[in-house]
Every structure is written in C-alpha cells, then in structure tokens.
Short mmCIF file of C-alpha atoms in Angstrom, two decimals:
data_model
loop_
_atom_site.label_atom_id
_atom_site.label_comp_id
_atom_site.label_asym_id
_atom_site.label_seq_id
_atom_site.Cartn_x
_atom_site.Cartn_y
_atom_site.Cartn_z
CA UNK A 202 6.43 -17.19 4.08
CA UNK A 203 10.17 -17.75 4.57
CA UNK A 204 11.49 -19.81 7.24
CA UNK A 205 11.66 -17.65 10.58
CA UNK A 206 13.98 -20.50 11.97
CA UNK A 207 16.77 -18.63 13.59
CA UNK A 208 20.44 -18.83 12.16
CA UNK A 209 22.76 -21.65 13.53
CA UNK A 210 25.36 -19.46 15.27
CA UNK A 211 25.51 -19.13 18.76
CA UNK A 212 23.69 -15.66 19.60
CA UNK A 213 22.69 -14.93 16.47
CA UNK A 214 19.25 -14.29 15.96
CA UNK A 215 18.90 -13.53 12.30
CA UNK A 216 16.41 -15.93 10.04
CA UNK A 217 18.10 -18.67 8.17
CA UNK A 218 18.53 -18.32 4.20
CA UNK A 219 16.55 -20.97 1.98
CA UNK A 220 17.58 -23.98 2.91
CA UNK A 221 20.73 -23.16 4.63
CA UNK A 222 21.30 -23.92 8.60
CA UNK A 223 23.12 -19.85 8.59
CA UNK A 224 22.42 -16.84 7.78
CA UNK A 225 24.33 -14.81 4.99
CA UNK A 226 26.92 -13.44 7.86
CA UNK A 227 27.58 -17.00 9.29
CA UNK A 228 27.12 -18.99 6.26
CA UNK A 229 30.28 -20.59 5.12
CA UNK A 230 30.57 -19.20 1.92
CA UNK A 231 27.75 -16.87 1.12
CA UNK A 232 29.36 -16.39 -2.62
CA UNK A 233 28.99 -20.33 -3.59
CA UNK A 234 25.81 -20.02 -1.97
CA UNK A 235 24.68 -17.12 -3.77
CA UNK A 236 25.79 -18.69 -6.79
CA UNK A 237 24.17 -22.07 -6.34
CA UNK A 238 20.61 -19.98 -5.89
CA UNK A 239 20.68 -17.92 -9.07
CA UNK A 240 22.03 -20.94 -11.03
CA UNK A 241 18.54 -22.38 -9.07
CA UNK A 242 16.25 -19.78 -10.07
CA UNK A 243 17.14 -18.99 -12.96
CA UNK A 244 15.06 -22.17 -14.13
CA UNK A 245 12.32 -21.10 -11.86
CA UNK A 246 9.16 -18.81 -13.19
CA UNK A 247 7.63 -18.72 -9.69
CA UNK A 248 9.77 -18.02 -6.97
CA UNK A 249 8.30 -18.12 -3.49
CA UNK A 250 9.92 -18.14 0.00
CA UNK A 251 12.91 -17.38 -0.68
CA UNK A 252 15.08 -15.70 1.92
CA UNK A 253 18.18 -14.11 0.63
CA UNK A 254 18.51 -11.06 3.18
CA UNK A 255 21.88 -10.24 3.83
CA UNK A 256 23.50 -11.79 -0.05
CA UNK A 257 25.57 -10.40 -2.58
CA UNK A 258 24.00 -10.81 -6.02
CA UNK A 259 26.09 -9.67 -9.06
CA UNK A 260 25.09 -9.61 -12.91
CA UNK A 261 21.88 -11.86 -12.04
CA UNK A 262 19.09 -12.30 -14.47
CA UNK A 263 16.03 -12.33 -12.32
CA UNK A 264 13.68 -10.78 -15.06
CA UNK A 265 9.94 -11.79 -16.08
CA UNK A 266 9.91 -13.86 -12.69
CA UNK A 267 6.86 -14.41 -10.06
CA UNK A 268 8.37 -13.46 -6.52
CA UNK A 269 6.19 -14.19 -3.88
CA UNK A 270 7.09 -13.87 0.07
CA UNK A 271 10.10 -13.22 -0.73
CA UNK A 272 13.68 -11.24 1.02
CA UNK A 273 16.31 -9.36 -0.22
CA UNK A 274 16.05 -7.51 3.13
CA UNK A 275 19.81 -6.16 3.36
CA UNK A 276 21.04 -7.61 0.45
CA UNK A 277 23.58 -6.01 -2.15
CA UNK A 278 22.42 -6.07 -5.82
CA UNK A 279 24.51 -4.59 -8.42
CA UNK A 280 23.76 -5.05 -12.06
CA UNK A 281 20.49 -7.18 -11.56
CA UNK A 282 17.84 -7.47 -13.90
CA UNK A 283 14.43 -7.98 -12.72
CA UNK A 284 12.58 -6.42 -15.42
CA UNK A 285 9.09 -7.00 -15.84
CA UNK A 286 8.89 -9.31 -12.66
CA UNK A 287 6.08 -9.67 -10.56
CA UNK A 288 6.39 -8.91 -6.62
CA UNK A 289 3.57 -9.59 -3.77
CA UNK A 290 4.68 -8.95 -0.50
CA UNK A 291 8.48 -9.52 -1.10
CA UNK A 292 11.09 -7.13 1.10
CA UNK A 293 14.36 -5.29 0.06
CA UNK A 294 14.49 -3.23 3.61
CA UNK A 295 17.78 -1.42 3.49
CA UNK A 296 19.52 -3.57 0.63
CA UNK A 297 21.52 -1.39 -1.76
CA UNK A 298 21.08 -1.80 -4.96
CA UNK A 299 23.37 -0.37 -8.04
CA UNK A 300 22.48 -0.37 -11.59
CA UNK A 301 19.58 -2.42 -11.16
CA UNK A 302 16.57 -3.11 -13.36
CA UNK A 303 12.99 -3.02 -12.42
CA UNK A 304 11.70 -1.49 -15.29
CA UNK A 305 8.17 -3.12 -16.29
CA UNK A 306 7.49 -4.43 -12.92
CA UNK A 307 4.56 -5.06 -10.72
CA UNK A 308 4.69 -4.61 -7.31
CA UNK A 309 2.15 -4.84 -4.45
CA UNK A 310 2.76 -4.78 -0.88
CA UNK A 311 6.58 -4.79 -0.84
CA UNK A 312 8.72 -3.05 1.54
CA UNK A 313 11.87 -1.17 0.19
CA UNK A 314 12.60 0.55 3.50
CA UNK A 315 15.60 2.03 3.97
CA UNK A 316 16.95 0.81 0.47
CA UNK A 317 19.82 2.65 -1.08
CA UNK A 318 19.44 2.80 -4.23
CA UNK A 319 21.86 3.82 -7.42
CA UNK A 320 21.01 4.23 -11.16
CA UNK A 321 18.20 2.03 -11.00
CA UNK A 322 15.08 2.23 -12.99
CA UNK A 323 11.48 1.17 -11.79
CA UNK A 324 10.22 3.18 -15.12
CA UNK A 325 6.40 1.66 -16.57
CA UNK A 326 6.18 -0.09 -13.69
CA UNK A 327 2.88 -0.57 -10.84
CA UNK A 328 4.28 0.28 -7.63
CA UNK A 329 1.07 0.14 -5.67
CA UNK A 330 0.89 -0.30 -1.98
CA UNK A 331 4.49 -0.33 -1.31
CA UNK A 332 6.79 1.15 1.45
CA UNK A 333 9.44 3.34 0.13
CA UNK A 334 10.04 5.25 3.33
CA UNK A 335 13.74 6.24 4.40
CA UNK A 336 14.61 5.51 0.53
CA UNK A 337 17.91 6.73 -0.41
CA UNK A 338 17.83 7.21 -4.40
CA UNK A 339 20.18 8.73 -6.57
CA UNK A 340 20.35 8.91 -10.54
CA UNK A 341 16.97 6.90 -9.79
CA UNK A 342 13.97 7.04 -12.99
CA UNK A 343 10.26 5.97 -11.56
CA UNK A 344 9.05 7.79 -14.68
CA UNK A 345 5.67 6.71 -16.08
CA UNK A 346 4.73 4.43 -13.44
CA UNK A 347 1.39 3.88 -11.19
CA UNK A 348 2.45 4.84 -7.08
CA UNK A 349 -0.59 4.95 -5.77
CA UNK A 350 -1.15 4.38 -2.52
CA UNK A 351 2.87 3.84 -2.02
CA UNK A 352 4.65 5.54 0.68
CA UNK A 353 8.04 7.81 0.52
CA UNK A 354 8.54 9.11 4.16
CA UNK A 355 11.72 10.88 4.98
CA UNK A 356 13.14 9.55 1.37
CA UNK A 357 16.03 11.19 0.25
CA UNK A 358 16.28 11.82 -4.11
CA UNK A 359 19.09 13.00 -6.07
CA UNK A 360 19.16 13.44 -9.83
CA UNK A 361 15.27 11.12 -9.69
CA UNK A 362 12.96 11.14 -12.16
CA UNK A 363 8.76 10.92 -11.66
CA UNK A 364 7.59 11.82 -14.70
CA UNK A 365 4.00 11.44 -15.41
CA UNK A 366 3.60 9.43 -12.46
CA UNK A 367 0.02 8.60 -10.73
CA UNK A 368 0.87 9.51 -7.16
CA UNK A 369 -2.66 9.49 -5.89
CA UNK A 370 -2.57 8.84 -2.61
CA UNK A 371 1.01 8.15 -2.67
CA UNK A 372 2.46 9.73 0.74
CA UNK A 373 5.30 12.29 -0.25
CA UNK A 374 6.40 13.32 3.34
CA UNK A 375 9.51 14.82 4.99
CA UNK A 376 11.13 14.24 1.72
CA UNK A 377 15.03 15.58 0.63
CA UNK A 378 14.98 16.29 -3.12
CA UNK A 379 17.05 17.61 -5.14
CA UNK A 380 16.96 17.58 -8.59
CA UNK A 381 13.85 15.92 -8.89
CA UNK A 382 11.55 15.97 -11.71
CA UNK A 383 7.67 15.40 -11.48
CA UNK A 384 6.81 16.83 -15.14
CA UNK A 385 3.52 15.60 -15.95
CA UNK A 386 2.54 14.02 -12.43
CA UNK A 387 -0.11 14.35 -10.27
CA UNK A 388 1.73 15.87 -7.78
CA UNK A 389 -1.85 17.69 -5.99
CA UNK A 390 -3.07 14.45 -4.98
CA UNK A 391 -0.14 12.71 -3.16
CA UNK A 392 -0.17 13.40 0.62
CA UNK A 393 2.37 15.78 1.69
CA UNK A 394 2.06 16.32 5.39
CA UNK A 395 1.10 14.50 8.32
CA UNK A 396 -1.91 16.46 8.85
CA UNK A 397 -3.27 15.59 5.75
CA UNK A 398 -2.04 11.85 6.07
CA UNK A 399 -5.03 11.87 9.35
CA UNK B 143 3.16 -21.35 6.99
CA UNK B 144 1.87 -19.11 3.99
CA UNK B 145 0.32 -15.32 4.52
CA UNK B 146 -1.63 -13.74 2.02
CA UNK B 147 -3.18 -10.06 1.93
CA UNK B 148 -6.30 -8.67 0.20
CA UNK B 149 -7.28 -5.39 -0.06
CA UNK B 150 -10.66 -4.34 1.12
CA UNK B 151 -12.04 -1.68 -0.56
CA UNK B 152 -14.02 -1.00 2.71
CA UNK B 153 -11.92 1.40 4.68
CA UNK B 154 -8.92 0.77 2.71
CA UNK B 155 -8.11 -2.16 5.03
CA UNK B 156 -5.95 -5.15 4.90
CA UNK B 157 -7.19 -8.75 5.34
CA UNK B 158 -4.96 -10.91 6.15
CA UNK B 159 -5.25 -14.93 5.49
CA UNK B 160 -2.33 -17.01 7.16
CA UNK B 161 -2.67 -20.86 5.69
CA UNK B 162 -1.10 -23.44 8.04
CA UNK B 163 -0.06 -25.58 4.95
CA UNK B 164 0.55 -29.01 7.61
CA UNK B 165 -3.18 -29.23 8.51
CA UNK B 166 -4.53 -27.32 5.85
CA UNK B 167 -6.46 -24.95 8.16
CA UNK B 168 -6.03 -21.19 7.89
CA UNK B 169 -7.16 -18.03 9.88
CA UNK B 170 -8.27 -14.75 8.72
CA UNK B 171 -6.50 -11.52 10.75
CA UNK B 172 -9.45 -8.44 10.28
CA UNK B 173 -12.30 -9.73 8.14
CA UNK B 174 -12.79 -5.79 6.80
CA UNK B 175 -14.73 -7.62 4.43
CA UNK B 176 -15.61 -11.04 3.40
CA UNK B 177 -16.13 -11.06 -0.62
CA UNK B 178 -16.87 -13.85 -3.09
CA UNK B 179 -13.15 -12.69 -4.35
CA UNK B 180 -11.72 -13.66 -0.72
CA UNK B 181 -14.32 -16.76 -0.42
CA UNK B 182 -13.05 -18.26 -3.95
CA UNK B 183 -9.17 -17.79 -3.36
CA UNK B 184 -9.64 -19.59 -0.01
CA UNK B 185 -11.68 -22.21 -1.51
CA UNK B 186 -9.10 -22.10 -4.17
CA UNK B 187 -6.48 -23.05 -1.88
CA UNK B 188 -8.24 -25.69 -0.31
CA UNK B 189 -8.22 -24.51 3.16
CA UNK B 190 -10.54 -24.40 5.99
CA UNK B 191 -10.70 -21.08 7.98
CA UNK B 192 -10.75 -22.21 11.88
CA UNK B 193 -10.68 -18.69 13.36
CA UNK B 194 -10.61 -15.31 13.01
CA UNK B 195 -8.24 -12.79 14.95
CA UNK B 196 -9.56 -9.31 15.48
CA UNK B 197 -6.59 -6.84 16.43
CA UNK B 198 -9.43 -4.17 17.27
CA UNK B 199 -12.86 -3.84 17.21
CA UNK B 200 -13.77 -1.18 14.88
CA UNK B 201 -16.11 -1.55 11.79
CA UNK B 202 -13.26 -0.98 8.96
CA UNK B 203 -11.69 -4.26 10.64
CA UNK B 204 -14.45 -6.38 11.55
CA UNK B 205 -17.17 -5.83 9.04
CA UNK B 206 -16.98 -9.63 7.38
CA UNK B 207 -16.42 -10.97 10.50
CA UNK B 208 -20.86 -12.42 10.37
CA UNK B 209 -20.51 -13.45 6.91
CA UNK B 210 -17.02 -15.37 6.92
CA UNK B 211 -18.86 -16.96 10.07
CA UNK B 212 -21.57 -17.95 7.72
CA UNK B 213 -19.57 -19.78 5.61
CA UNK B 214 -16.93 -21.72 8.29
CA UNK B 215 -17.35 -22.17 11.92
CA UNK B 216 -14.16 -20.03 13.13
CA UNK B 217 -12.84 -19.33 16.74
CA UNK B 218 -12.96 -15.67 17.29
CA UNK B 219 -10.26 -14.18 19.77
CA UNK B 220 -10.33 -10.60 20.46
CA UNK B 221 -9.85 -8.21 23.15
CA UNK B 222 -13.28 -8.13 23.52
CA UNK B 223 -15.75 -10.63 24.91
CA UNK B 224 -18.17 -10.23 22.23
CA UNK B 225 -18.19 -8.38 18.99
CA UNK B 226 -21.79 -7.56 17.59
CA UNK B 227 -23.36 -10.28 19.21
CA UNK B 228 -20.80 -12.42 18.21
CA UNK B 229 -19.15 -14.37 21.29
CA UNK B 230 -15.03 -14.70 21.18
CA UNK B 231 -12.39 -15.78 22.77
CA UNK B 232 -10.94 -13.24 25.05
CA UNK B 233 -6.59 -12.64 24.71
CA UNK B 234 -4.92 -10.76 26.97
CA UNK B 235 -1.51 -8.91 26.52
CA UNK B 236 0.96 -12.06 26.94
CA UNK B 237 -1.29 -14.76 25.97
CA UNK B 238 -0.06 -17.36 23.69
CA UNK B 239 -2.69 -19.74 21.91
CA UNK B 240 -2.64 -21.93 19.13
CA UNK B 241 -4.68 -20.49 15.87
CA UNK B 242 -5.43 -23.10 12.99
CA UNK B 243 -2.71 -25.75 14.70
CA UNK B 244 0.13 -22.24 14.58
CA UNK B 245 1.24 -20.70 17.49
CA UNK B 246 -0.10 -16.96 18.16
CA UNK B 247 1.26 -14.27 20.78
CA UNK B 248 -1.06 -11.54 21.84
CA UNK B 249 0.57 -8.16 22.77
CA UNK B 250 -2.04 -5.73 24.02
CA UNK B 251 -1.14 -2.10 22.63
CA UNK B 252 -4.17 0.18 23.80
CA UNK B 253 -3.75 4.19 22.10
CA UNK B 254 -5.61 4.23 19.52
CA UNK B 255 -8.09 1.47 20.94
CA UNK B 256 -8.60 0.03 24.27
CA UNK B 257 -8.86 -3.18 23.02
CA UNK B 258 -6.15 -2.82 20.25
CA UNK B 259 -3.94 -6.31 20.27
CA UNK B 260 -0.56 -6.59 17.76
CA UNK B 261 -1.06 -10.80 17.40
CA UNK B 262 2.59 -12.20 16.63
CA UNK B 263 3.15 -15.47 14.29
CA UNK B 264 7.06 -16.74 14.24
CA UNK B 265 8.56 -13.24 13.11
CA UNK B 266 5.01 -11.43 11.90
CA UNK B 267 3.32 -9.22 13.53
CA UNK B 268 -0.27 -8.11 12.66
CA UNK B 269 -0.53 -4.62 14.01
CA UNK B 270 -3.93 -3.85 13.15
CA UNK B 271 -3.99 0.26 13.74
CA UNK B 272 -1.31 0.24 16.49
CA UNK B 273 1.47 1.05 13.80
CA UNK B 274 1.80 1.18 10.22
CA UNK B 275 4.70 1.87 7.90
CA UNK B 276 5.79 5.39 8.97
CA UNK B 277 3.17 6.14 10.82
CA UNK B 278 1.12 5.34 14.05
CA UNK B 279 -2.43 4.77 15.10
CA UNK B 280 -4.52 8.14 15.21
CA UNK B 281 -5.45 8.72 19.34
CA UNK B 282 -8.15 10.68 20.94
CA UNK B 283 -6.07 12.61 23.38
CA UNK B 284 -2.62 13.41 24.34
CA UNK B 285 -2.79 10.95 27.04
CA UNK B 286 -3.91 7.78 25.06
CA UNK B 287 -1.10 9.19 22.15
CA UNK B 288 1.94 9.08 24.88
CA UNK B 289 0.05 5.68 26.02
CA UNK B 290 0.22 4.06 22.63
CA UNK B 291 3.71 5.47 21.99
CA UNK B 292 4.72 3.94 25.38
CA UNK B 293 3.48 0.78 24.31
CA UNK B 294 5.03 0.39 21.17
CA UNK B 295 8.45 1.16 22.08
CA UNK B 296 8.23 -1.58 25.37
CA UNK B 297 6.71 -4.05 22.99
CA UNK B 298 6.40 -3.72 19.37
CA UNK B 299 10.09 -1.83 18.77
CA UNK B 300 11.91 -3.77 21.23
CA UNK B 301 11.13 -7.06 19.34
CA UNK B 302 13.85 -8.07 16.85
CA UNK B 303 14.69 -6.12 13.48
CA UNK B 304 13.67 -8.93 11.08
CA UNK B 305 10.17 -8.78 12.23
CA UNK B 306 7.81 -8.46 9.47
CA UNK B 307 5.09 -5.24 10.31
CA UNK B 308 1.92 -6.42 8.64
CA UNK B 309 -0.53 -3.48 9.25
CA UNK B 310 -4.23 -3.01 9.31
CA UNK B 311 -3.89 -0.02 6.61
CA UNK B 312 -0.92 0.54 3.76
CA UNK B 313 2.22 -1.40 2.68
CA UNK B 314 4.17 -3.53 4.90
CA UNK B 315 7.15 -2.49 7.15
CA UNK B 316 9.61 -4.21 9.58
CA UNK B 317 10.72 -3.62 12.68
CA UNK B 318 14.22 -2.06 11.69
CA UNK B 319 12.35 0.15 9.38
CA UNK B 320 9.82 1.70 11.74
CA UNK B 321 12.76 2.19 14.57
CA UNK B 322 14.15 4.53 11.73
CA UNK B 323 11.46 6.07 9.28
CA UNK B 324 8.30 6.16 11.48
CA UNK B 325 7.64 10.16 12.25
CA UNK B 326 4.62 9.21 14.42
CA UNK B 327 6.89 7.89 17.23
CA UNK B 328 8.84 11.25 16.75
CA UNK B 329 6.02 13.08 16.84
CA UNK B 330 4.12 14.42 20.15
CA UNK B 331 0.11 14.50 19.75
CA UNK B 332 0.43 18.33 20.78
CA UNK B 333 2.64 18.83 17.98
CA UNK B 334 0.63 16.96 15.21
CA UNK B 335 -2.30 18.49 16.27
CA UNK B 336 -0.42 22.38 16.09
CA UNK B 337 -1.24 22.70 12.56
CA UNK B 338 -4.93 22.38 13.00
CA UNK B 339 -4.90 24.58 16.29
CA UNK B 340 -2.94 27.60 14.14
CA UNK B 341 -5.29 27.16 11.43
CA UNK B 342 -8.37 28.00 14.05
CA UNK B 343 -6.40 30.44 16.13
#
C-alpha cells in the first residue's frame, strides 16, 4: 500500500503523497509536483503505491498502465487517458473527473465512491467488484462492459449509457436516473433493493 | 507494507494477505479458503504467513483456516478462544498486538456476531461482516441491529476519512464514503425487515 504517514502540517491528518513530506493541500506547489509525477510515470508500465489523492492532473497519458494500490482519492482529472489500464484495488473516492478515458480497462476491487464524473467513458471495459456507490455521472458511456458484482448505491446518472452490460449481481439501489439507457443489459439480475441485497 | 485480496469462491468472501515487506512475513485476514491459487502466489512472493486474523467466526470466513495451518505454523487471534479445535489468541476491543512484525488494533463491533472484531493496520481496516461498501452486517434482531449500528458510528465512522474499508464481502470503501452512501446505517432493522412483513401480512 501507500504510505499512511500523516502529512507534515501541524493538525493535519491527511496521508502524505509519494514521496512528498505534505499532502496535496499543504504541499508547496502541488502543480510542479503533479508535473514531476506524470513526467515519472509516464516511463513506468507498473505503477504501484502511488498516492496522489487530493492532485490536479490535466491532459495526462496514463493509458495501457498496471496500477496497483493506488489513490486518486479526491483528485481532479480532466482530459486523462487511462485507456486500457489495469486497476487492483486502486481508489478515486470523490475525485471528479472530466472528459476522461477508461475505455478498455480492467478493474477489480477499486473504489470510485462519491466520484463525479463528466463525459467519461469506461465502455469494453471489466468493472468487476468495484464500489460505485454515491456516483455522480453525467454524459457518462459504461456500454458493453462486464459489472458484475459492482455496486451503484444512491448513484445519480444523467444522459449514461449501459448498453449490453452484464450487471449480474451488480447492486442497482436507490439510484437517480435520468436518461439512462440499459438496451441490451441484463437488467433482471442486478440487485435492486435492499431486501433482495439480504 | 503490501495488501493483497483474493476472492473465494466459497461464500463470495474476501481473503485478505497483508505482506510485511521488512521481515518478509505476512498474515492472512479470513482464510474463507486456502487454495493451491492462494498457496502459490504466497509462495510466489516469498513470504512466510505467521498468523492468521479472524474478524468473526463463521464458516464463509474461516473455512481454510486448518489447511493454511497445515502448510505454516500461524498465530491465530480471534475473538474467540478456540475455533474448531483450533486454539487462538484471544483480542479484545482495544487491544493492540503486533501481527507478522506490523502493528494491529482490535475494535470489537458485536451486531451481526458476538465475536465480530474490525482489526485496524496504519489506515486499513478489515471489517469482516461489520460493514461493507453501502451496506451493513445482516443482525438477528432489532436489538443486536441498533447494537451494531451503535458500534459502528462510536468506532468504525468516527475514525478518520482516509481510512481504507476492506470488507469481508464486495468492493472496497472508505470511511468518507460509508459516512455518506451506506443506507444500512440509515436504515432501522424494523424498516428493512417491513417489506418481508407486508409481503406475509
């Protein structure tokens, strides 16, 4: 895992980012920092570790990578590409995310809790085992992906897309939709109410 | 410190490994199942499983627990003096011990078990069937539902919202998340039970 060493400022209680003494809100200057790590990954195929909860990332190419352990918990993403990346047990709790790319990707046992997220596309991807609840998505495809066993409590779609999705066992509950397309899914075999979820 | 999860196929259940990479030692949190699969990846690693922490004491949770003792001789600490015949280590809520040269925090959080324990690495906490990512543990009454309920808000909620929920069943949460999204905590036993009761009235 990342390090759980707490941030450097006084009171704060936040985790440290990657080999910084701060976390993003104290950190110096978050920017160069966020800068220096991309320019750093970018040459990396397996990423693991990595704590970047709270950055800014902007136009990054993150795409056929291997994340492993890692955070974008809180993070903002706009424009990022991680197409056909590979995810175990990574977390984007509550980071927004705009125009982003995860087309092509495999996830299992990630967290996207509370994520806000705009035009982005998980299309063809294996989403299995993952924690979508509280999702905000808007303009959103998941079209022709594998969801099984995911969870989508109390999500909120607008204008989504879940065409010919597998959403055995996928737990659709308390949901807001509107707009939302599920041509060609399985829609019968997600779970759709607590009582069922027992 | 490095955490990996496998997916038993018995009861759906996660197994947890957490590799201490100083010592090379390593514990396993819920042996639902001990396969060759888990056995080679742990071999594969190179560590040395020293002990095995049980967050409750029912089958989909402890089922490998005789054959990963087969294979290494593991410390087993539990909420429960013995476990089908096997001896362990007994944790109480509060307790703080030192797993595989890491420290560990036991938080007892009885509902849906009597002997249900959330253990606590650094910022991870193994819930075992206390809470899971929008939901809580299923209860037998009304009274052991407000008592698990109870429990998590005093000491699984009031921790900080970086902590990483690592459950016994489904994805993976944090603390932040469940505060927000979990509609067990919102939700009294009478009420999730109404359903059922309307259907048989």
């Amino acid at each position: 895992m990342y390090s759980f060493k707490r941030c450097s400022a006084p009171g704060c209680e936040a985790t440290v980012l990657s080999g910084s003494e701060f976390c993003a809100s104290h950190h110096p200057d978050p920017k160069a920092y966020a800068e220096d790590t991309l320019t750093r990954l970018a040459g990396t195929h397996t990423i693991k570790n990595e704590n970047l909860s709270g950055l800014m990332l902007e136009g990054a190419d993150l795409s056929g990578k291997r994340f492993y352990a890692c955070s974008f918990a809180r993070s903002a993403l706009k424009n990022v590409t991680f197409a056909g990346s590979l995810f175990r047990m990574c977390f984007f709790d509550f980071c927004q995310a705009d125009s982003c790319d995860f087309s092509g990707v495999d996830a299992q046992f990630c967290s996207f809790a509370g994520a806000r997220l705009f035009n982005a596309s998980f299309e063809n991807s294996e989403l299995i085992h993952n924690n979508f609840n509280g999702l905000a998505a808007e303009s959103c495809t998941f079209s022709f992906s594998n969801l099984y066993n995911s969870r989508f409590m109390m999500a909120n779609f607008r204008s989504t897309d879940f065409v010919d999705c597998n959403l055995k066992n996928a737990w659709l509950i308390d949901t807001v939709e509107n707009e939302v397309s599920w041509k060609y899914s399985n829609l019968q075999e997600a779970v759709r109410s607590m009582e069922d979820a027992e | 410190m490095t955490v990996f999860f496998h997916y038993s196929l018995y009861g759906f259940a996660n197994v947890y490994l957490v590799g201490n990479d100083d010592n090379g030692q390593a514990f396993v949190v819920d042996p639902a199942a001990f396969t060759t699969g888990l056995l080679s990846f742990i071999e594969g690693k190179g560590y040395s499983v020293t002990a095995a922490l049980i967050t409750h004491n029912h089958i989909h949770h402890v089922a490998g627990l005789k054959t990963l003792l087969r294979v290494y001789d593991a410390e087993v600490y539990s909420n429960n003096a013995e476990i089908d015949g096997v001896p362990c280590r007994l944790v109480h809520d509060g307790d703080r011990f030192t797993a595989s040269g890491l420290d560990v925090e036991a938080i007892s959080v009885p509902g849906h078990s009597a002997d249900s324990v959330v253990f606590r690495v650094g910022k991870i906490l193994f819930s075992g069937d206390a809470i899971f990512a929008g939901t809580i543990g299923s209860t037998m009454s009304q009274y052991s539902h407000g008592l698990l309920r109870d429990q998590l808000e005093q000491k699984i909620l009031s921790q900080s919202d970086d902590c990483l929920i690592l459950p016994g069943h489904g994805p993976p949460s944090s603390v932040a998340a469940e505060r927000q999204f979990n509609l067990g905590l919102r939700q009294s036993k009478a009420e999730a039970l109404r359903a059922r009761y309307e259907f048989f009235v």
